[in-house]
Coordinates of C-alpha atoms in Angstrom, one line a residue:
M8 CA 10.1 -13.9 -51.4
T9 CA 7.8 -15.4 -53.3
N10 CA 10.1 -16.8 -56.4
R11 CA 12.4 -18.2 -54.6
I12 CA 9.8 -20.9 -53.4
P13 CA 8.2 -23.5 -55.8
E14 CA 5.2 -22.4 -56.9
T15 CA 3.6 -25.8 -56.0
V16 CA 4.6 -25.6 -53.0
I17 CA 3.5 -22.4 -52.0
E18 CA 0.1 -24.0 -53.7
E19 CA 0.2 -26.9 -51.8
I20 CA 0.7 -25.2 -47.9
R21 CA -2.4 -23.5 -49.1
Q22 CA -4.6 -25.5 -50.2
A23 CA -3.7 -28.0 -46.4
N24 CA -4.4 -24.8 -44.4
D25 CA -8.6 -24.1 -44.7
I26 CA -9.1 -20.2 -44.2
V27 CA -12.4 -21.4 -42.1
D28 CA -10.0 -23.0 -39.5
V29 CA -7.0 -20.6 -39.4
I30 CA -9.0 -17.0 -39.3
G31 CA -11.1 -19.6 -36.8
D32 CA -7.7 -19.1 -34.9
Y33 CA -8.0 -15.6 -34.0
V34 CA -12.3 -14.7 -34.8
Q35 CA -14.9 -16.8 -33.7
L36 CA -16.7 -17.0 -37.3
K37 CA -20.2 -18.4 -36.9
K38 CA -21.9 -19.8 -40.2
Q39 CA -24.6 -17.4 -42.6
G40 CA -25.9 -19.2 -45.5
R41 CA -22.4 -19.5 -47.3
N42 CA -20.1 -17.9 -45.8
F43 CA -18.8 -17.4 -42.3
V44 CA -19.0 -14.5 -40.2
G45 CA -17.5 -12.6 -37.0
L46 CA -16.1 -9.3 -36.0
C47 CA -13.5 -7.6 -37.7
P48 CA -9.2 -8.7 -36.5
F49 CA -8.8 -5.1 -37.8
H50 CA -11.2 -2.8 -37.1
G51 CA -13.1 -2.2 -33.8
E52 CA -16.4 -2.9 -34.2
K53 CA -19.9 -4.9 -32.3
T54 CA -21.4 -5.7 -35.3
P55 CA -19.7 -8.3 -37.5
S56 CA -18.9 -7.1 -40.8
F57 CA -16.2 -9.5 -41.4
S58 CA -16.9 -12.5 -44.3
V59 CA -15.1 -15.6 -44.9
T60 CA -15.7 -17.7 -47.6
Q61 CA -14.9 -21.6 -47.4
E62 CA -15.4 -22.3 -51.4
K63 CA -13.8 -19.9 -52.3
Q64 CA -11.0 -19.7 -49.3
I65 CA -11.1 -15.9 -49.6
F66 CA -11.6 -13.2 -46.7
R67 CA -12.8 -9.6 -46.5
C68 CA -14.8 -7.2 -44.3
F69 CA -17.2 -5.5 -45.7
G70 CA -16.2 -2.0 -42.8
C71 CA -12.7 -1.6 -43.3
G72 CA -12.1 -3.2 -46.5
K73 CA -9.3 -5.4 -45.8
G74 CA -9.4 -8.6 -47.9
G75 CA -7.2 -11.7 -49.3
N76 CA -6.4 -15.2 -49.1
V77 CA -4.6 -17.4 -45.8
V78 CA -1.9 -15.9 -46.4
S79 CA -2.2 -12.2 -46.8
F80 CA -4.5 -13.0 -43.8
L81 CA -1.3 -14.1 -41.4
M82 CA 0.5 -11.4 -43.4
E83 CA -1.5 -8.5 -41.6
M84 CA -3.1 -10.2 -38.1
E85 CA 1.1 -10.7 -37.6
S86 CA 2.6 -8.5 -39.7
Y87 CA 4.5 -11.6 -41.1
S88 CA 6.2 -11.5 -44.4
F89 CA 5.3 -14.0 -47.0
Y90 CA 8.0 -16.4 -46.0
E91 CA 7.3 -16.7 -42.3
A92 CA 3.1 -16.4 -43.6
L93 CA 4.0 -19.5 -45.6
Q94 CA 6.2 -21.1 -42.5
H95 CA 3.6 -20.6 -40.0
L96 CA 0.9 -22.1 -42.7
A97 CA 3.2 -25.3 -43.3
E98 CA 4.2 -25.9 -39.3
R99 CA 0.3 -25.1 -39.2
S100 CA -0.2 -28.3 -41.5
G101 CA 2.9 -30.5 -40.8
K102 CA 4.4 -29.5 -44.1
E103 CA 8.2 -28.7 -44.6
L104 CA 9.3 -25.9 -46.7
P105 CA 12.9 -26.5 -48.6
D106 CA 16.1 -24.6 -48.4
T107 CA 15.7 -21.8 -50.7
G108 CA 19.5 -21.4 -49.7
V109 CA 18.7 -17.7 -49.3
K110 CA 18.3 -15.1 -46.1
K111 CA 14.8 -15.5 -44.5
E112 CA 12.7 -12.8 -44.1
S113 CA 11.5 -12.2 -40.7
S114 CA 9.1 -9.3 -39.5
L115 CA 10.9 -9.1 -36.5
S116 CA 13.9 -7.0 -35.8
Q117 CA 17.3 -8.6 -34.9
E118 CA 17.2 -7.7 -30.9
S119 CA 13.6 -8.9 -31.0
Q120 CA 14.8 -12.5 -33.1
S121 CA 17.3 -13.0 -29.8
I122 CA 15.8 -12.3 -27.0
L123 CA 12.8 -14.6 -28.2
S124 CA 15.8 -17.3 -28.8
A125 CA 17.2 -16.6 -25.1
Y126 CA 13.8 -16.8 -23.8
E127 CA 13.6 -20.4 -25.6
W128 CA 16.8 -21.4 -24.6
V129 CA 16.1 -20.4 -20.8
T130 CA 13.5 -21.7 -20.9
K131 CA 14.9 -25.2 -21.5
L132 CA 16.9 -24.9 -19.5
Y133 CA 15.2 -23.5 -16.2
H134 CA 12.5 -26.6 -17.1
H135 CA 15.2 -29.3 -17.3
L136 CA 16.5 -28.0 -14.2
L137 CA 13.8 -28.1 -12.3
R138 CA 12.6 -32.0 -13.7
Y139 CA 16.1 -33.5 -12.8
A140 CA 18.4 -31.6 -11.5
K141 CA 19.2 -31.2 -8.1
D142 CA 19.8 -27.2 -8.4
G143 CA 16.2 -27.2 -9.2
K144 CA 14.9 -29.5 -6.1
E145 CA 13.8 -26.7 -4.0
G146 CA 11.7 -25.7 -6.8
Y147 CA 10.0 -29.0 -8.1
Q148 CA 9.6 -29.5 -4.1
Y149 CA 7.7 -26.9 -4.1
L150 CA 5.3 -27.2 -6.6
Q151 CA 4.4 -30.8 -5.7
D152 CA 3.4 -29.3 -2.3
R153 CA 0.8 -27.2 -4.3
G154 CA -0.8 -30.7 -5.6
L155 CA 0.5 -29.9 -9.1
E156 CA 1.2 -33.3 -11.5
E157 CA 5.0 -34.1 -13.4
D158 CA 2.6 -33.5 -16.8
T159 CA 0.9 -30.5 -15.5
I160 CA 4.9 -29.5 -14.9
D161 CA 5.8 -29.7 -18.4
A162 CA 2.7 -28.8 -20.1
F163 CA 3.4 -25.4 -18.6
H164 CA 6.9 -26.5 -18.6
L165 CA 7.7 -24.3 -15.7
G166 CA 11.3 -24.6 -14.0
F167 CA 13.6 -22.5 -11.1
A168 CA 16.6 -21.1 -11.1
P169 CA 19.3 -21.2 -9.4
N170 CA 19.8 -18.7 -6.0
A171 CA 23.5 -17.9 -8.7
K172 CA 24.1 -14.5 -9.1
D173 CA 25.7 -15.0 -12.7
F174 CA 24.6 -18.7 -13.9
T175 CA 22.0 -17.9 -16.5
A176 CA 24.1 -14.6 -17.6
E177 CA 27.1 -17.3 -17.9
F178 CA 25.0 -19.9 -19.8
L179 CA 23.8 -17.4 -22.4
E180 CA 27.3 -16.0 -22.9
K181 CA 28.5 -19.3 -23.8
K182 CA 25.3 -19.1 -26.5
G183 CA 26.8 -16.5 -27.9
F184 CA 24.1 -13.9 -26.6
H185 CA 25.9 -10.1 -25.9
R186 CA 25.3 -9.2 -21.9
Q187 CA 23.7 -6.5 -23.5
I188 CA 20.7 -8.2 -24.7
L189 CA 20.4 -10.1 -21.7
V190 CA 19.9 -7.0 -19.5
K191 CA 17.5 -5.3 -22.2
A192 CA 15.5 -8.6 -21.9
G193 CA 15.4 -8.4 -18.7
L194 CA 16.9 -12.0 -17.9
V195 CA 19.7 -10.6 -16.2
S196 CA 19.7 -7.0 -13.7
L197 CA 22.7 -4.7 -14.6
L198 CA 24.6 -3.7 -11.2
N199 CA 25.9 -0.6 -10.1
D200 CA 29.3 -2.0 -10.5
N201 CA 28.2 -3.0 -13.9
S202 CA 28.1 -6.4 -13.8
V203 CA 25.5 -8.4 -14.0
S204 CA 22.9 -11.1 -11.9
D205 CA 20.2 -13.4 -12.5
R206 CA 17.0 -11.3 -12.3
F207 CA 15.0 -14.4 -11.6
R208 CA 17.6 -16.7 -8.9
G209 CA 16.0 -18.5 -6.7
R210 CA 12.5 -18.5 -8.1
V211 CA 10.2 -21.0 -9.4
I212 CA 9.6 -20.0 -13.0
F213 CA 6.5 -19.8 -15.1
P214 CA 7.1 -18.9 -18.5
I215 CA 5.2 -16.1 -20.3
R216 CA 4.1 -17.3 -23.7
N217 CA 2.7 -14.8 -27.0
H218 CA -0.5 -16.6 -28.7
L219 CA 1.7 -19.0 -31.0
G220 CA 3.3 -20.2 -28.2
K221 CA 6.7 -18.3 -27.6
T222 CA 7.9 -17.2 -24.6
V223 CA 8.0 -13.4 -24.4
A224 CA 8.8 -13.0 -20.6
F225 CA 8.9 -15.2 -17.2
G226 CA 6.9 -14.5 -14.3
G227 CA 8.9 -15.5 -10.7
R228 CA 8.0 -17.2 -7.2
A229 CA 10.3 -16.7 -5.1
L230 CA 10.9 -19.2 -2.6
G231 CA 12.5 -17.8 0.7
E232 CA 10.8 -15.7 2.8
D233 CA 13.2 -12.4 2.8
Q234 CA 12.9 -12.3 -1.2
E235 CA 11.1 -9.4 -2.2
P236 CA 8.8 -9.2 -4.2
K237 CA 7.3 -12.3 -3.7
Y238 CA 5.9 -12.3 -7.7
L239 CA 8.1 -10.8 -10.2
N240 CA 7.8 -10.3 -13.6
S241 CA 10.3 -9.8 -16.5
P242 CA 10.1 -6.1 -17.5
E243 CA 7.8 -4.8 -20.6
S244 CA 8.9 -4.7 -24.1
D245 CA 8.0 -4.8 -27.3
L246 CA 7.2 -8.3 -27.3
F247 CA 6.0 -9.2 -23.8
Q248 CA 3.4 -5.8 -22.8
K249 CA 1.0 -6.8 -19.4
G250 CA -1.9 -5.1 -20.4
K251 CA -2.1 -7.3 -24.2
L252 CA -1.2 -10.4 -22.8
L253 CA -3.5 -13.1 -21.4
F254 CA -1.7 -16.7 -19.9
N255 CA -2.2 -19.7 -21.1
F256 CA -4.0 -18.0 -24.3
D257 CA -1.8 -20.3 -26.4
L258 CA -3.2 -23.8 -24.7
A259 CA -6.8 -22.2 -24.3
R260 CA -7.5 -21.8 -27.1
K261 CA -8.6 -24.8 -28.8
Y262 CA -10.7 -25.4 -26.0
I263 CA -12.3 -22.2 -25.5
R264 CA -13.1 -22.4 -29.5
K265 CA -14.9 -26.4 -28.6
E266 CA -16.7 -25.0 -24.8
G267 CA -18.0 -21.4 -26.6
Q268 CA -16.8 -19.8 -23.2
V269 CA -13.7 -18.8 -21.7
I270 CA -12.9 -18.4 -18.1
L271 CA -10.5 -15.9 -16.8
F272 CA -8.6 -15.8 -13.9
E273 CA -6.6 -13.4 -11.9
G274 CA -3.2 -15.6 -11.3
Y275 CA -0.8 -18.3 -13.1
M276 CA -2.0 -20.6 -10.1
D277 CA -5.4 -20.4 -11.0
V278 CA -5.2 -20.9 -14.3
I279 CA -2.5 -24.3 -13.8
S280 CA -4.5 -25.6 -11.3
A281 CA -8.1 -25.5 -13.0
F282 CA -6.1 -27.1 -15.7
Q283 CA -5.2 -29.6 -14.4
A284 CA -8.5 -30.5 -13.0
D285 CA -9.8 -31.0 -16.3
V286 CA -11.1 -27.3 -16.9
R287 CA -9.5 -26.3 -19.9
N288 CA -11.0 -23.4 -21.1
V289 CA -9.2 -20.8 -18.9
V290 CA -6.8 -18.1 -19.2
A291 CA -5.2 -15.2 -16.7
T292 CA -4.5 -11.7 -16.4
M293 CA -0.5 -10.7 -15.7
G294 CA -0.9 -9.4 -12.4
T295 CA -3.0 -6.0 -13.5
A296 CA -7.0 -5.3 -13.7
L297 CA -8.5 -6.7 -17.1
T298 CA -8.1 -3.9 -20.1
E299 CA -9.9 -3.2 -22.5
Y300 CA -7.6 -4.8 -25.7
Q301 CA -7.7 -8.0 -23.3
A302 CA -11.3 -7.6 -23.1
K303 CA -11.7 -7.9 -26.5
L304 CA -9.5 -9.8 -27.8
L305 CA -11.9 -12.6 -25.9
K306 CA -14.9 -11.1 -27.6
R307 CA -13.4 -12.3 -30.7
Y308 CA -13.1 -15.5 -29.6
V309 CA -16.3 -16.1 -27.7
D310 CA -19.5 -14.7 -26.2
T311 CA -19.7 -15.7 -22.8
V312 CA -16.4 -15.0 -20.4
I313 CA -16.6 -16.6 -17.0
I314 CA -15.0 -14.6 -14.3
C315 CA -13.4 -16.7 -11.5
Y316 CA -11.4 -14.1 -9.4
D317 CA -11.0 -14.6 -5.5
G318 CA -13.3 -14.8 -3.3
D319 CA -12.2 -12.6 -0.8
N320 CA -13.4 -8.6 -1.1
A321 CA -10.7 -8.1 -3.5
G322 CA -11.2 -10.1 -6.0
V323 CA -15.2 -9.0 -5.6
E324 CA -14.3 -5.7 -6.5
A325 CA -12.2 -6.3 -9.1
T326 CA -14.7 -8.9 -10.3
S327 CA -17.0 -6.0 -10.3
K328 CA -15.3 -3.6 -12.9
A329 CA -14.2 -6.8 -15.4
A330 CA -17.5 -7.4 -15.5
D331 CA -17.8 -3.9 -16.1
L332 CA -15.5 -4.1 -18.9
L333 CA -16.8 -7.1 -20.5
R334 CA -20.2 -6.3 -20.8
T335 CA -19.6 -3.0 -22.5
V336 CA -17.3 -4.7 -25.4
G337 CA -20.5 -6.8 -25.7
C338 CA -19.9 -10.1 -23.9
D339 CA -21.9 -11.8 -21.7
V340 CA -20.6 -12.1 -18.3
K341 CA -21.0 -15.4 -15.8
V342 CA -19.5 -15.3 -12.5
A343 CA -18.3 -18.2 -10.1
R344 CA -18.7 -18.1 -6.9
I345 CA -15.8 -19.6 -4.6
K346 CA -17.0 -20.2 -1.4
D347 CA -14.5 -19.3 2.3
G348 CA -12.8 -16.2 0.8
L349 CA -10.6 -19.2 -1.2
D350 CA -8.3 -18.4 -3.9
P351 CA -9.6 -20.8 -7.6
D352 CA -6.2 -22.5 -6.5
S353 CA -6.9 -23.1 -3.4
F354 CA -10.7 -24.5 -3.7
I355 CA -9.3 -26.8 -5.8
Q356 CA -6.7 -28.0 -3.9
T357 CA -8.9 -28.1 -0.6
Y358 CA -12.3 -29.4 -2.8
G359 CA -11.0 -31.5 -5.6
K360 CA -12.1 -30.9 -8.9
E361 CA -15.2 -32.3 -9.3
A362 CA -16.4 -29.5 -6.9
F363 CA -15.1 -26.7 -8.6
Q364 CA -16.0 -27.8 -12.0
N365 CA -20.1 -28.5 -10.8
E366 CA -19.7 -26.1 -7.7
V367 CA -18.3 -23.3 -9.1
I368 CA -17.5 -23.3 -13.1
K369 CA -20.7 -24.9 -14.1
A370 CA -22.6 -22.8 -10.9
S371 CA -21.9 -19.8 -12.3
E372 CA -24.6 -17.0 -11.7
T373 CA -25.6 -14.5 -14.3
F374 CA -24.5 -11.2 -14.0
I375 CA -27.2 -9.7 -13.1
A376 CA -27.7 -12.0 -9.8
F377 CA -24.3 -11.5 -9.4
Y378 CA -24.7 -7.5 -9.9
M379 CA -27.8 -7.4 -6.9
R380 CA -25.8 -9.2 -4.5
Y381 CA -22.4 -6.9 -5.3
H382 CA -25.0 -3.9 -4.8
R383 CA -26.9 -5.0 -2.0
K384 CA -24.1 -4.5 0.4
A385 CA -23.7 -0.3 -0.2
Y386 CA -28.0 -0.2 0.9
N387 CA -29.3 -0.6 4.4
L388 CA -32.4 -2.7 3.6
N389 CA -33.5 -2.4 6.8
L390 CA -34.2 1.5 5.8
E391 CA -36.8 1.8 3.4
G392 CA -35.0 5.5 1.8
D393 CA -31.9 2.5 1.2
R394 CA -34.7 -0.3 0.0
I395 CA -35.8 2.0 -2.9
K396 CA -33.0 3.1 -4.1
Y397 CA -31.8 -0.3 -4.2
I398 CA -34.9 -1.2 -6.0
E399 CA -34.2 1.6 -8.4
K400 CA -31.0 0.8 -9.3
M401 CA -31.6 -3.0 -10.0
L402 CA -34.4 -1.5 -12.6
Q403 CA -32.3 0.4 -13.6
Q404 CA -29.6 -2.3 -14.5
L405 CA -32.7 -5.0 -15.6
A406 CA -34.0 -3.2 -18.4
M407 CA -30.6 -2.9 -20.0
I408 CA -30.8 -6.1 -20.5
D409 CA -32.3 -8.1 -24.0
S410 CA -33.8 -11.3 -22.3
P411 CA -37.4 -10.7 -21.5
V412 CA -37.7 -14.0 -19.4
E413 CA -34.4 -13.0 -18.0
R414 CA -35.7 -9.5 -17.2
E415 CA -39.0 -11.1 -15.3
Y416 CA -37.3 -13.8 -14.1
Y417 CA -35.5 -10.9 -11.6
V418 CA -38.6 -8.8 -11.1
K419 CA -40.0 -11.2 -9.9
E420 CA -37.6 -11.9 -6.9
L421 CA -37.7 -8.4 -6.1
S422 CA -41.8 -8.8 -6.3
K423 CA -41.4 -11.1 -3.9
E424 CA -38.7 -9.8 -1.9
F425 CA -39.9 -6.2 -1.7
D426 CA -43.6 -7.0 -1.5
I427 CA -44.6 -4.7 -4.2
S428 CA -46.6 -5.5 -7.2
M429 CA -45.5 -7.2 -10.1
D430 CA -47.7 -4.3 -12.3
T431 CA -45.6 -1.4 -10.5
L432 CA -42.1 -2.4 -10.4
I433 CA -42.8 -3.3 -14.9
G434 CA -43.9 0.0 -15.0
E435 CA -41.4 1.6 -13.6
L436 CA -38.6 -1.0 -16.0
E437 CA -40.6 0.7 -18.7
N438 CA -40.2 3.8 -18.1
Y439 CA -36.0 3.7 -17.9
Q440 CA -36.5 1.4 -21.0
N441 CA -37.7 3.8 -22.7
R442 CA -35.2 6.2 -21.5
N443 CA -32.3 4.4 -22.3
K444 CA -34.3 4.1 -26.4
K445 CA -34.2 8.1 -25.9
Q446 CA -30.7 8.2 -25.2
Q447 CA -29.7 5.1 -27.9
D448 CA -31.2 6.8 -30.7
K449 CA -29.6 10.7 -29.8
S450 CA -26.5 8.7 -29.5
E451 CA -27.2 7.3 -33.5
K452 CA -28.0 10.4 -35.1
N453 CA -24.9 11.9 -33.4
R454 CA -22.9 9.3 -34.4
Y455 CA -23.7 10.1 -37.9
T456 CA -23.8 14.0 -37.9
N457 CA -20.7 14.3 -35.9
S458 CA -18.3 15.7 -38.1
S459 CA -15.2 13.4 -36.6
S460 CA -17.0 10.1 -37.3
A461 CA -16.3 7.7 -40.1
P462 CA -18.2 9.3 -43.5
V463 CA -21.1 7.4 -44.1
R464 CA -20.4 5.1 -47.3
N465 CA -21.4 6.6 -50.4
K466 CA -24.5 4.2 -51.8
K467 CA -24.8 5.9 -55.0
L468 CA -25.9 3.5 -57.8
L469 CA -23.6 2.2 -60.0
P470 CA -24.3 3.1 -63.6
A471 CA -25.5 -0.3 -65.5
F472 CA -22.6 -1.2 -67.5
Q473 CA -20.4 -1.3 -64.2
N474 CA -22.2 -3.1 -62.7
A475 CA -23.0 -5.7 -65.8
E476 CA -18.3 -5.4 -65.8
K477 CA -18.3 -6.2 -61.9
K478 CA -20.8 -9.1 -62.5
L479 CA -19.2 -10.1 -65.6
I480 CA -15.7 -10.9 -63.8
S481 CA -16.8 -12.2 -60.9
Y482 CA -18.6 -15.2 -63.5
M483 CA -15.4 -15.3 -64.9
L484 CA -13.2 -15.6 -61.6
Q485 CA -15.4 -18.7 -60.6
D486 CA -15.7 -20.4 -64.3
A487 CA -12.8 -20.8 -66.7
T488 CA -14.8 -21.1 -69.2
I489 CA -17.0 -18.1 -68.8
A490 CA -13.9 -16.1 -69.2
E491 CA -12.9 -18.1 -72.3
K492 CA -16.4 -16.6 -73.7
V493 CA -15.7 -13.6 -72.7
R494 CA -12.3 -13.6 -73.9
E495 CA -13.6 -14.6 -77.8
E496 CA -16.7 -11.8 -77.7
L497 CA -15.2 -9.1 -75.3
G498 CA -11.7 -9.4 -75.1
A499 CA -10.2 -6.7 -72.7
A500 CA -13.1 -4.0 -74.2
F501 CA -14.2 -3.0 -70.6
N502 CA -15.4 -0.2 -70.1
V503 CA -14.1 0.8 -66.2
D504 CA -9.3 0.4 -66.8
E505 CA -9.5 -1.3 -63.4
H506 CA -11.9 -4.4 -65.0
K507 CA -9.6 -4.6 -68.1
I508 CA -6.4 -5.0 -66.7
I509 CA -8.1 -7.7 -64.2
A510 CA -9.8 -9.3 -67.0
T511 CA -6.1 -9.6 -68.7
H512 CA -4.6 -11.2 -65.8
L513 CA -7.8 -13.0 -65.5
Y514 CA -7.3 -14.5 -69.6
A515 CA -3.4 -14.9 -68.5
F516 CA -3.7 -17.2 -65.3
Y517 CA -6.6 -19.1 -67.0
E518 CA -4.0 -19.6 -69.9
D519 CA -1.1 -20.6 -67.3
G520 CA -3.3 -24.0 -66.5
H521 CA -4.7 -22.8 -63.7
S522 CA -8.9 -23.9 -62.9
A523 CA -10.5 -21.6 -60.9
D524 CA -9.2 -20.1 -58.0
V525 CA -9.7 -16.9 -56.2
S526 CA -6.9 -17.2 -53.9
L527 CA -4.6 -18.2 -56.0
F528 CA -5.5 -15.6 -57.9
I529 CA -5.2 -12.4 -56.0
E530 CA -1.8 -14.0 -54.9
R531 CA -0.5 -13.3 -58.2
L532 CA -1.7 -9.9 -58.2
T533 CA 0.9 -7.4 -57.4
D534 CA -1.6 -4.6 -57.3
Q535 CA -3.2 -3.8 -53.7
K536 CA -5.9 -1.7 -55.4
L537 CA -6.5 -4.4 -58.1
N538 CA -6.6 -6.8 -55.6
Q539 CA -8.9 -5.5 -52.8
I540 CA -11.3 -5.4 -56.5
V541 CA -10.8 -8.6 -56.9
I542 CA -11.8 -9.7 -53.9
E543 CA -15.1 -7.6 -53.6
I544 CA -16.3 -8.7 -56.9
A545 CA -16.1 -11.9 -55.4
M546 CA -17.4 -11.8 -52.4
T547 CA -20.7 -10.8 -54.2
P548 CA -23.3 -13.2 -54.1
V549 CA -23.8 -15.1 -57.7
I550 CA -26.2 -17.6 -59.5
D551 CA -24.8 -21.1 -59.4
D552 CA -25.7 -22.1 -62.9
I553 CA -25.8 -18.7 -65.0
S554 CA -27.0 -19.2 -68.4
D555 CA -25.2 -17.9 -71.8
K556 CA -28.5 -15.6 -72.4
E557 CA -27.3 -14.0 -69.1
I558 CA -23.9 -13.9 -70.0
N559 CA -24.7 -12.4 -73.5
D560 CA -27.0 -9.9 -72.1
Y561 CA -23.8 -8.8 -69.8
I562 CA -21.5 -8.4 -72.7
K563 CA -23.8 -6.1 -74.6
V564 CA -24.5 -3.8 -71.8
I565 CA -20.6 -3.3 -71.7
R566 CA -20.8 -3.3 -75.3
A567 CA -23.1 -0.8 -76.1
Q568 CA -21.8 1.6 -73.2
A569 CA -18.3 1.3 -75.4
N570 CA -19.8 1.9 -78.4
D571 CA -22.1 5.1 -76.9
V572 CA -18.7 6.4 -75.7
T573 CA -17.0 6.1 -79.1
D574 CA -19.9 7.5 -81.2
I575 CA -19.6 10.6 -78.6
Q576 CA -16.0 10.8 -79.3
S577 CA -16.2 11.0 -82.7
L578 CA -18.8 13.8 -82.7
K579 CA -17.4 15.7 -80.3
S580 CA -14.5 15.2 -82.9
Q581 CA -16.9 16.6 -86.1
Q582 CA -18.2 19.0 -84.2
R583 CA -14.6 20.9 -83.3
M584 CA -14.6 20.7 -87.5
A585 CA -17.4 22.4 -87.8
E586 CA -16.8 25.3 -85.3
R587 CA -13.5 25.6 -86.8
Q588 CA -14.9 26.1 -90.7
N589 CA -17.4 28.7 -89.1
D590 CA -20.6 26.6 -89.3
P591 CA -22.9 27.2 -86.6
I592 CA -25.9 25.1 -87.4
K593 CA -23.9 21.6 -88.4
A594 CA -22.2 22.4 -84.9
A595 CA -25.4 22.7 -83.3
Q596 CA -26.9 19.6 -84.9
I597 CA -23.9 17.9 -83.9
A598 CA -24.5 18.8 -80.7
K599 CA -27.7 17.7 -80.2
Q600 CA -27.1 14.6 -81.1
I601 CA -24.3 14.3 -78.5
I602 CA -27.7 15.3 -76.5
E603 CA -29.5 12.5 -77.4
I604 CA -26.5 9.8 -77.3
Q605 CA -25.8 11.1 -73.4
K606 CA -29.6 11.2 -72.6
Q607 CA -29.8 7.3 -73.3
L608 CA -26.6 6.7 -71.8
K609 CA -28.7 8.3 -68.5
N610 CA -31.9 6.1 -68.8
T611 CA -29.8 3.1 -69.3
N612 CA -27.8 4.2 -66.1

């Protein structure tokens, strides 16, 4: 597809999308020296090994080895074709791709594309009916009664499905959609007589969008008392998996980045009410418990998650489970307390947005405060035995807290409440910490000795000539003048075959009139192995102002290796000749020369 779009257009779109901003939509990046680092989105990790360089517009994960530029990142992250990645970047930067006159590639099946298109049409239809038609008046009145404003209704594209059996089916069939696709999409239900009925008839519609803002499912809220179930979701599909999506994630993402934290709810209306109350970094699960996938997704974006579930007993239980899972993946957890057993939406409607912001969100308690409050109910603190068990449980939890200040604060709380000396509590706390450390050490040891774990990378030092070649190429990648000097003095006479090919491609790249641009250069390499070698080399730190002497030294090391290898090959040929001529003395003398050269090579390497 690249040859069908002018290279100038591709380059214009690529340059209009800074790689740090694009990857920042998927990963929480933090500045570290010249680069930005974060958790790799391509493999599970708790310690950041994913690095992005703004200067060179490339990324690389030093854990799994994936790397590339802004286009290849989107292709890998979203399973996009090249055209789709370019189209996404064009839309993101307000540019247009030229009409190439050819069929546009898509990573989605024809069926998935049809389902997305059907949901797009119906989302617009149901929203229009809600806002402007008599058929949607009932739904509109319901949302107004729930306190929603028109701007909020529009922002979430809320809608209403008329209480008619085949309204949706007829609408979509006129648009060219096959009934079979509509059943598969979950927009209509197949009845026993092979007719269909609108799945969401008579319901207020909550469009469920993926992280790209595409509607992939609906949540429907029944208005009639006799309608069951009260809440209904689209069936799961390749496009809609409840355990992998978070409601409102597409709209909340930029606010999550800005605030540096995310607020997690249980329901759609909680999110929508909070959004209307100017709390925008809000998402919700899809009516199910938080999954590990969702927890890891949030960790990629932020360190801090505020759990804001219902204030009743079920909500508190769900909060405890969600908090444990989020802490397991490395999140800092806070818990918002809602009084009177209310849910977030009801609290906002009752007390207003200022109270929600100040008394609920900003007043969120630490995980330890929640943990202590949550576990108190399991013990009768009037009994001495239960008091001791409760204190021990709290100390065990405090032993896992990294912050010395936080630990001491809560130890003092325990000391005051139960009239136990600080020395006694701290001594017991240290015992738990020592036990935890031993377990961690054992776990680390097992991690590296367990045969099922990933092999430890070979850290063997490379020969001097290989290091010299890599360093030289890294300077050639960032400076066309250095590349020209190397071309004149060394040409393609690198000792490593891949380095020869990379150098040859780089000479041609500069001859075509390009300036130093690693991101563009790797896009021109069709060999994936070479591509990854170039990225690895380009991510290696180099001196800004390298001298001609240092460049010449690298060239000398490379030439010396090539000369020595040539000498050995020549001597081995002479040795074979002496052996054929039955001259063992000469053959032995030549063997001695070969050994001496090999010794020198070993010493210099």
